[in-house]
XYZ file of C-alpha atoms in Angstrom:
396
model
C 57.208 -25.648 31.934
C 57.700 -26.504 28.308
C 60.968 -27.307 26.641
C 61.387 -23.892 25.034
C 62.952 -21.135 27.111
C 62.332 -17.490 26.095
C 64.394 -15.929 23.306
C 67.301 -13.832 24.515
C 65.791 -10.682 22.986
C 62.710 -10.899 25.193
C 62.385 -9.317 28.622
C 62.699 -12.635 30.420
C 65.957 -14.531 30.144
C 65.891 -18.310 30.304
C 68.311 -20.663 32.053
C 68.623 -24.419 32.288
C 70.207 -25.853 35.411
C 71.414 -29.412 34.951
C 71.282 -31.085 38.355
C 68.926 -30.642 41.280
C 71.308 -31.000 44.188
C 72.216 -28.298 46.684
C 74.260 -26.293 44.174
C 71.743 -26.630 41.364
C 68.776 -25.571 43.473
C 70.766 -22.690 44.953
C 71.651 -21.523 41.452
C 68.022 -21.776 40.368
C 66.877 -19.789 43.397
C 69.506 -17.106 42.819
C 68.611 -16.752 39.134
C 64.862 -16.687 39.750
C 65.430 -13.977 42.332
C 66.971 -11.844 39.569
C 64.184 -12.344 37.089
C 65.344 -15.386 35.150
C 62.974 -18.097 34.068
C 64.615 -21.360 35.102
C 64.229 -25.025 34.318
C 65.979 -27.478 36.645
C 66.650 -30.886 35.085
C 67.146 -33.562 37.752
C 67.838 -37.103 36.601
C 66.433 -38.791 39.737
C 62.757 -39.565 40.070
C 62.512 -37.163 43.008
C 64.616 -34.575 44.768
C 66.447 -36.115 47.696
C 69.755 -36.507 49.522
C 71.630 -39.305 51.226
C 71.393 -39.672 54.996
C 74.312 -37.508 56.011
C 75.080 -34.384 57.980
C 76.512 -31.212 56.553
C 78.666 -28.502 58.102
C 77.592 -25.037 57.068
C 80.557 -22.776 57.663
C 80.239 -18.974 57.973
C 80.786 -18.480 54.246
C 78.039 -20.984 53.416
C 75.687 -19.457 55.988
C 76.192 -16.025 54.407
C 75.440 -17.473 50.982
C 72.193 -18.953 52.276
C 71.292 -15.623 53.880
C 71.831 -13.969 50.505
C 69.454 -16.520 48.962
C 66.777 -15.580 51.484
C 66.587 -18.943 53.263
C 68.780 -18.186 56.265
C 65.902 -18.213 58.755
C 64.636 -21.588 57.535
C 68.147 -23.040 57.750
C 68.560 -21.839 61.330
C 65.282 -23.526 62.280
C 66.639 -26.887 61.082
C 70.266 -26.516 62.129
C 72.275 -26.917 65.320
C 75.132 -24.587 66.260
C 78.532 -26.228 66.538
C 79.384 -26.181 70.258
C 82.613 -28.131 70.659
C 84.955 -29.466 68.035
C 88.546 -30.390 67.392
C 90.766 -33.404 66.838
C 91.528 -36.382 69.104
C 93.617 -39.508 68.977
C 92.035 -42.968 69.170
C 92.216 -42.967 72.991
C 90.194 -39.759 73.146
C 93.003 -37.382 74.085
C 92.667 -34.005 72.431
C 95.229 -33.182 69.782
C 93.721 -29.777 69.127
C 90.527 -28.068 70.260
C 88.607 -25.539 68.218
C 87.457 -22.466 70.101
C 84.043 -22.318 68.462
C 83.068 -19.115 70.281
C 86.167 -17.345 68.967
C 85.618 -18.822 65.491
C 82.104 -17.385 65.464
C 83.329 -14.025 66.754
C 85.903 -13.782 63.954
C 84.058 -15.282 61.030
C 80.431 -16.044 61.873
C 78.423 -19.093 62.972
C 79.082 -22.724 62.110
C 75.992 -24.930 62.105
C 75.197 -28.565 61.405
C 72.207 -29.598 59.311
C 71.000 -32.785 57.707
C 71.719 -32.625 53.970
C 68.156 -33.699 53.209
C 66.788 -30.823 55.313
C 68.893 -28.252 53.449
C 67.909 -29.700 50.093
C 64.240 -29.573 51.093
C 64.540 -25.942 52.177
C 66.033 -25.001 48.820
C 63.548 -27.118 46.866
C 60.568 -25.493 48.579
C 61.977 -22.035 47.846
C 62.099 -22.768 44.091
C 58.719 -22.635 42.296
C 57.478 -26.113 41.498
C 56.999 -25.223 37.832
C 60.769 -24.805 37.506
C 61.521 -28.347 38.677
C 61.614 -31.359 36.373
C 62.553 -34.819 37.648
C 63.474 -37.881 35.625
C 65.285 -35.695 33.089
C 68.830 -36.863 32.380
C 70.970 -34.599 30.214
C 72.380 -36.543 27.269
C 73.985 -33.908 25.031
C 74.763 -30.195 24.863
C 75.037 -28.130 21.672
C 76.440 -24.597 21.818
C 76.753 -23.902 18.082
C 73.645 -21.723 17.800
C 72.778 -18.379 19.414
C 71.291 -20.270 22.373
C 72.250 -23.438 24.204
C 70.509 -26.625 23.103
C 70.207 -29.322 25.782
C 68.993 -32.797 24.882
C 67.625 -34.858 27.755
C 65.496 -37.909 28.333
C 62.290 -35.863 28.255
C 63.032 -33.935 25.095
C 65.097 -30.940 24.041
C 65.344 -27.554 25.785
C 66.845 -24.247 24.642
C 67.995 -21.389 26.832
C 70.231 -18.326 27.096
C 72.309 -19.981 29.812
C 73.189 -23.512 30.874
C 74.478 -24.147 34.399
C 76.139 -27.532 34.766
C 75.503 -28.498 38.384
C 75.344 -32.211 37.621
C 78.043 -33.469 39.930
C 81.524 -34.898 39.730
C 80.649 -37.051 36.702
C 79.027 -34.109 34.929
C 77.608 -34.758 31.478
C 77.757 -31.025 30.804
C 81.485 -30.950 31.570
C 82.204 -33.965 29.376
C 80.183 -32.437 26.530
C 81.900 -29.071 26.581
C 85.354 -30.048 27.830
C 85.860 -33.613 26.562
C 89.632 -33.426 27.105
C 89.347 -32.511 30.791
C 90.926 -34.995 33.193
C 88.636 -37.575 34.738
C 87.950 -37.636 38.483
C 90.702 -39.365 40.465
C 90.510 -41.545 43.539
C 91.774 -39.714 46.615
C 93.030 -42.920 48.221
C 90.351 -43.456 50.834
C 86.763 -44.531 51.227
C 84.112 -43.090 53.550
C 81.118 -44.425 55.429
C 78.371 -41.966 56.366
C 75.353 -42.460 58.590
C 72.916 -40.674 60.868
C 72.150 -42.263 64.243
C 69.327 -41.536 66.701
C 71.235 -41.192 69.952
C 69.817 -38.465 72.144
C 71.668 -35.174 72.626
C 75.456 -35.170 72.301
C 77.559 -32.520 74.002
C 80.477 -32.483 71.576
C 81.601 -33.391 68.111
C 84.902 -33.431 66.317
C 87.231 -35.825 64.527
C 89.424 -38.650 65.754
C 92.547 -39.432 63.757
C 94.166 -42.846 63.779
C 96.598 -44.560 61.435
C 95.084 -44.355 57.974
C 91.660 -44.101 59.573
C 89.387 -41.377 60.917
C 86.029 -40.961 62.593
C 83.999 -37.765 62.736
C 80.983 -36.985 64.910
C 78.611 -34.029 64.633
C 75.442 -33.528 66.703
C 72.321 -32.851 64.647
C 68.950 -31.411 65.688
C 66.369 -33.782 67.109
C 68.722 -35.942 69.160
C 70.521 -37.308 66.119
C 74.209 -37.529 65.313
C 76.056 -37.618 62.030
C 78.894 -40.125 62.024
C 81.473 -40.735 59.334
C 84.374 -43.128 59.098
C 87.281 -42.953 56.660
C 89.888 -45.583 55.767
C 92.793 -45.696 53.321
C 91.954 -48.705 51.156
C 91.920 -49.486 47.423
C 88.921 -48.229 45.489
C 85.941 -50.430 44.753
C 85.960 -52.579 47.880
C 82.853 -53.676 49.738
C 82.456 -55.674 52.927
C 81.079 -59.187 52.499
C 79.090 -59.042 55.748
C 77.847 -55.480 55.423
C 79.295 -52.028 55.868
C 78.083 -51.606 59.447
C 80.031 -54.721 60.421
C 83.081 -53.223 58.706
C 82.660 -49.984 60.620
C 82.389 -51.832 63.921
C 85.500 -53.899 63.206
C 87.489 -50.777 62.485
C 86.186 -48.328 65.045
C 84.166 -49.975 67.837
C 87.261 -50.099 70.095
C 87.924 -46.363 69.756
C 87.005 -43.847 72.469
C 83.464 -42.997 73.626
C 80.928 -42.239 72.255
C 82.020 -44.005 69.056
C 81.214 -47.564 70.264
C 77.763 -46.498 71.469
C 76.975 -44.729 68.214
C 77.961 -47.777 66.189
C 75.941 -50.037 68.485
C 72.857 -47.875 67.906
C 73.308 -47.760 64.125
C 71.374 -49.813 61.579
C 72.784 -51.372 58.420
C 70.386 -49.541 56.115
C 71.593 -46.176 57.462
C 75.181 -46.740 56.311
C 76.264 -45.298 52.957
C 79.739 -46.074 51.634
C 81.401 -43.970 48.951
C 84.916 -43.978 47.621
C 86.225 -40.416 47.714
C 87.060 -38.913 44.339
C 88.269 -35.429 43.480
C 88.387 -33.495 40.250
C 91.801 -32.394 38.936
C 91.917 -28.609 38.393
C 90.083 -27.473 35.281
C 91.439 -24.758 32.993
C 88.064 -23.053 32.896
C 84.645 -23.213 34.533
C 82.846 -21.409 31.717
C 82.691 -20.905 27.994
C 80.149 -19.008 25.938
C 76.755 -19.564 27.545
C 77.741 -22.574 29.690
C 79.074 -22.489 33.257
C 79.990 -25.266 35.665
C 79.031 -25.061 39.323
C 79.720 -27.107 42.456
C 81.179 -30.598 42.071
C 80.918 -30.403 38.294
C 83.564 -27.668 38.442
C 85.629 -28.402 41.526
C 84.704 -31.641 43.280
C 86.976 -31.725 46.315
C 87.719 -34.049 49.184
C 85.545 -33.431 52.257
C 88.430 -32.718 54.625
C 87.659 -28.994 54.957
C 83.897 -29.505 54.873
C 83.665 -26.986 52.039
C 82.127 -28.879 49.110
C 78.529 -27.735 49.556
C 79.619 -24.363 50.918
C 81.583 -23.650 47.747
C 78.631 -24.674 45.585
C 76.500 -22.165 47.491
C 79.149 -19.490 46.944
C 79.152 -20.327 43.218
C 75.409 -19.799 42.976
C 75.394 -16.542 44.904
C 78.274 -15.219 42.774
C 76.950 -16.269 39.365
C 73.537 -14.610 39.478
C 74.609 -11.005 40.188
C 77.432 -11.207 37.660
C 74.843 -11.933 34.989
C 73.230 -8.601 35.848
C 76.545 -6.758 36.033
C 77.651 -7.606 32.477
C 76.047 -6.779 29.159
C 76.261 -10.335 27.791
C 76.059 -13.830 29.206
C 79.526 -14.811 27.877
C 81.090 -11.756 29.528
C 79.370 -12.554 32.822
C 80.522 -16.164 32.714
C 84.085 -15.109 31.975
C 83.944 -12.943 35.102
C 82.471 -15.861 37.058
C 85.393 -18.036 35.980
C 87.923 -15.389 37.014
C 86.270 -15.043 40.392
C 85.495 -18.637 41.304
C 88.225 -20.784 39.800
C 91.241 -19.482 41.768
C 89.362 -19.566 45.055
C 87.794 -22.997 44.722
C 90.995 -24.569 43.428
C 92.921 -23.097 46.365
C 90.397 -24.591 48.781
C 90.408 -27.954 46.994
C 94.199 -28.095 47.259
C 94.072 -27.272 50.976
C 91.512 -30.003 51.483
C 93.655 -32.500 49.589
C 96.680 -31.706 51.761
C 94.684 -32.129 54.952
C 93.589 -35.538 53.689
C 97.200 -36.586 53.112
C 98.049 -35.554 56.682
C 94.964 -37.108 58.248
C 95.287 -40.411 56.402
C 98.954 -41.010 57.267
C 99.454 -44.785 57.364
C 102.953 -44.958 58.865
C 103.401 -45.157 62.623
C 106.241 -42.578 62.683
C 104.255 -40.248 60.438
C 101.190 -40.494 62.651
C 103.246 -39.886 65.823
C 104.871 -36.795 64.312
C 101.527 -35.513 63.075
C 99.923 -35.909 66.490
C 102.820 -34.206 68.256
C 102.778 -31.236 65.894
C 99.019 -30.832 66.303
C 99.374 -30.745 70.092
C 102.073 -28.074 69.814
C 100.301 -25.878 67.268
C 98.392 -23.071 69.027
C 94.662 -23.048 68.363
C 94.925 -19.377 67.427
C 97.215 -20.279 64.531
C 94.707 -22.800 63.211
C 91.925 -20.209 63.445
C 93.960 -17.638 61.542
C 94.646 -20.223 58.868
C 90.909 -20.464 58.174
C 90.597 -16.775 57.313
C 91.030 -17.100 53.507
C 88.222 -19.653 53.436
C 85.732 -18.276 55.944
C 85.929 -14.507 55.400
C 84.177 -14.711 52.033
C 81.276 -12.317 51.540
C 78.562 -12.409 48.859
C 79.563 -10.150 45.962
C 78.204 -6.657 45.596
C 78.208 -5.795 41.922
C 76.804 -2.942 39.904
C 73.782 -3.927 37.868
C 74.179 -3.677 34.114
C 71.923 -4.514 31.213
C 72.320 -8.266 31.594
C 71.165 -8.969 28.048
C 72.475 -11.308 25.394
């Protein structure tokens, strides 16, 4: 695909998607499905994801169904069978009735992030994908968006900024927006070949957590979290740090850490994006982490990016101009995603409690809270349905 996208007065509308992650590819797939010609600019040399698992909640599963890749996702995913929260000795603080959760809201499945990214990448025509293209500047002064990148200059009727928490698109259009802020904790993520596991869930300690999720193919996704200053790294390797912190916790955590390899461990300080005043202006919209990077405590980051994509594309058909459609997208997506981000932040504060009295009170309250109450509390997040909008002219 060349650098020039079609003029807005032609039959085919052109869009540039900055960022080839899960949200960017989902947006490209949704737009292509509605007749847009799309160019995805990915700064990496190839499309890929870190070695980590991903929870697809019912809202995310419905978004993927709407994109037409639900069957492929199910082939590569594993249904969540048992989950909940434990203390470091292994005693349950709260169990999740996964059968009842599925009955109320739909299925929850686990998938490797790389598998989901590959499914989305294969669904997008290869001609729409461009690697090694880093966005450097955005100009919205003309009738179309001008995007400068390391492979040239592209023009389009629409620019979707799906380029992550440190989004160049966001900085170009909203230079006064607050910078990402450190959430107060770091995370280690890894996938371990272990054989089948019967249960997953999280274990909450004092300023520390471990999560386990079975993956297809006898693998398990493991993450550890600790409240520490930003920017730290372990002198003898991150696997050694994980073992020091968590190898004495309940089974199967020690066995998983014993089976892990150093090169499988990825450490990332957790940052979140303060609420933005807008996700869109003119012909530019932000999507996924570029708009609402949130802590992973609700497991909703990728799910919300998928919702963004599935919402944006039909709105562009429902409104007579791109700016009008993006204004509607902002009205729809910003309140919801910011509500979810705030919920996730609050869960992180609770989970990462570093005081002994605070942890004891937290654990006691979790044991007393009925599981049915926790399930009802998920309703505003999980009941989301893909939008059904009336098709308009979609021009301009």
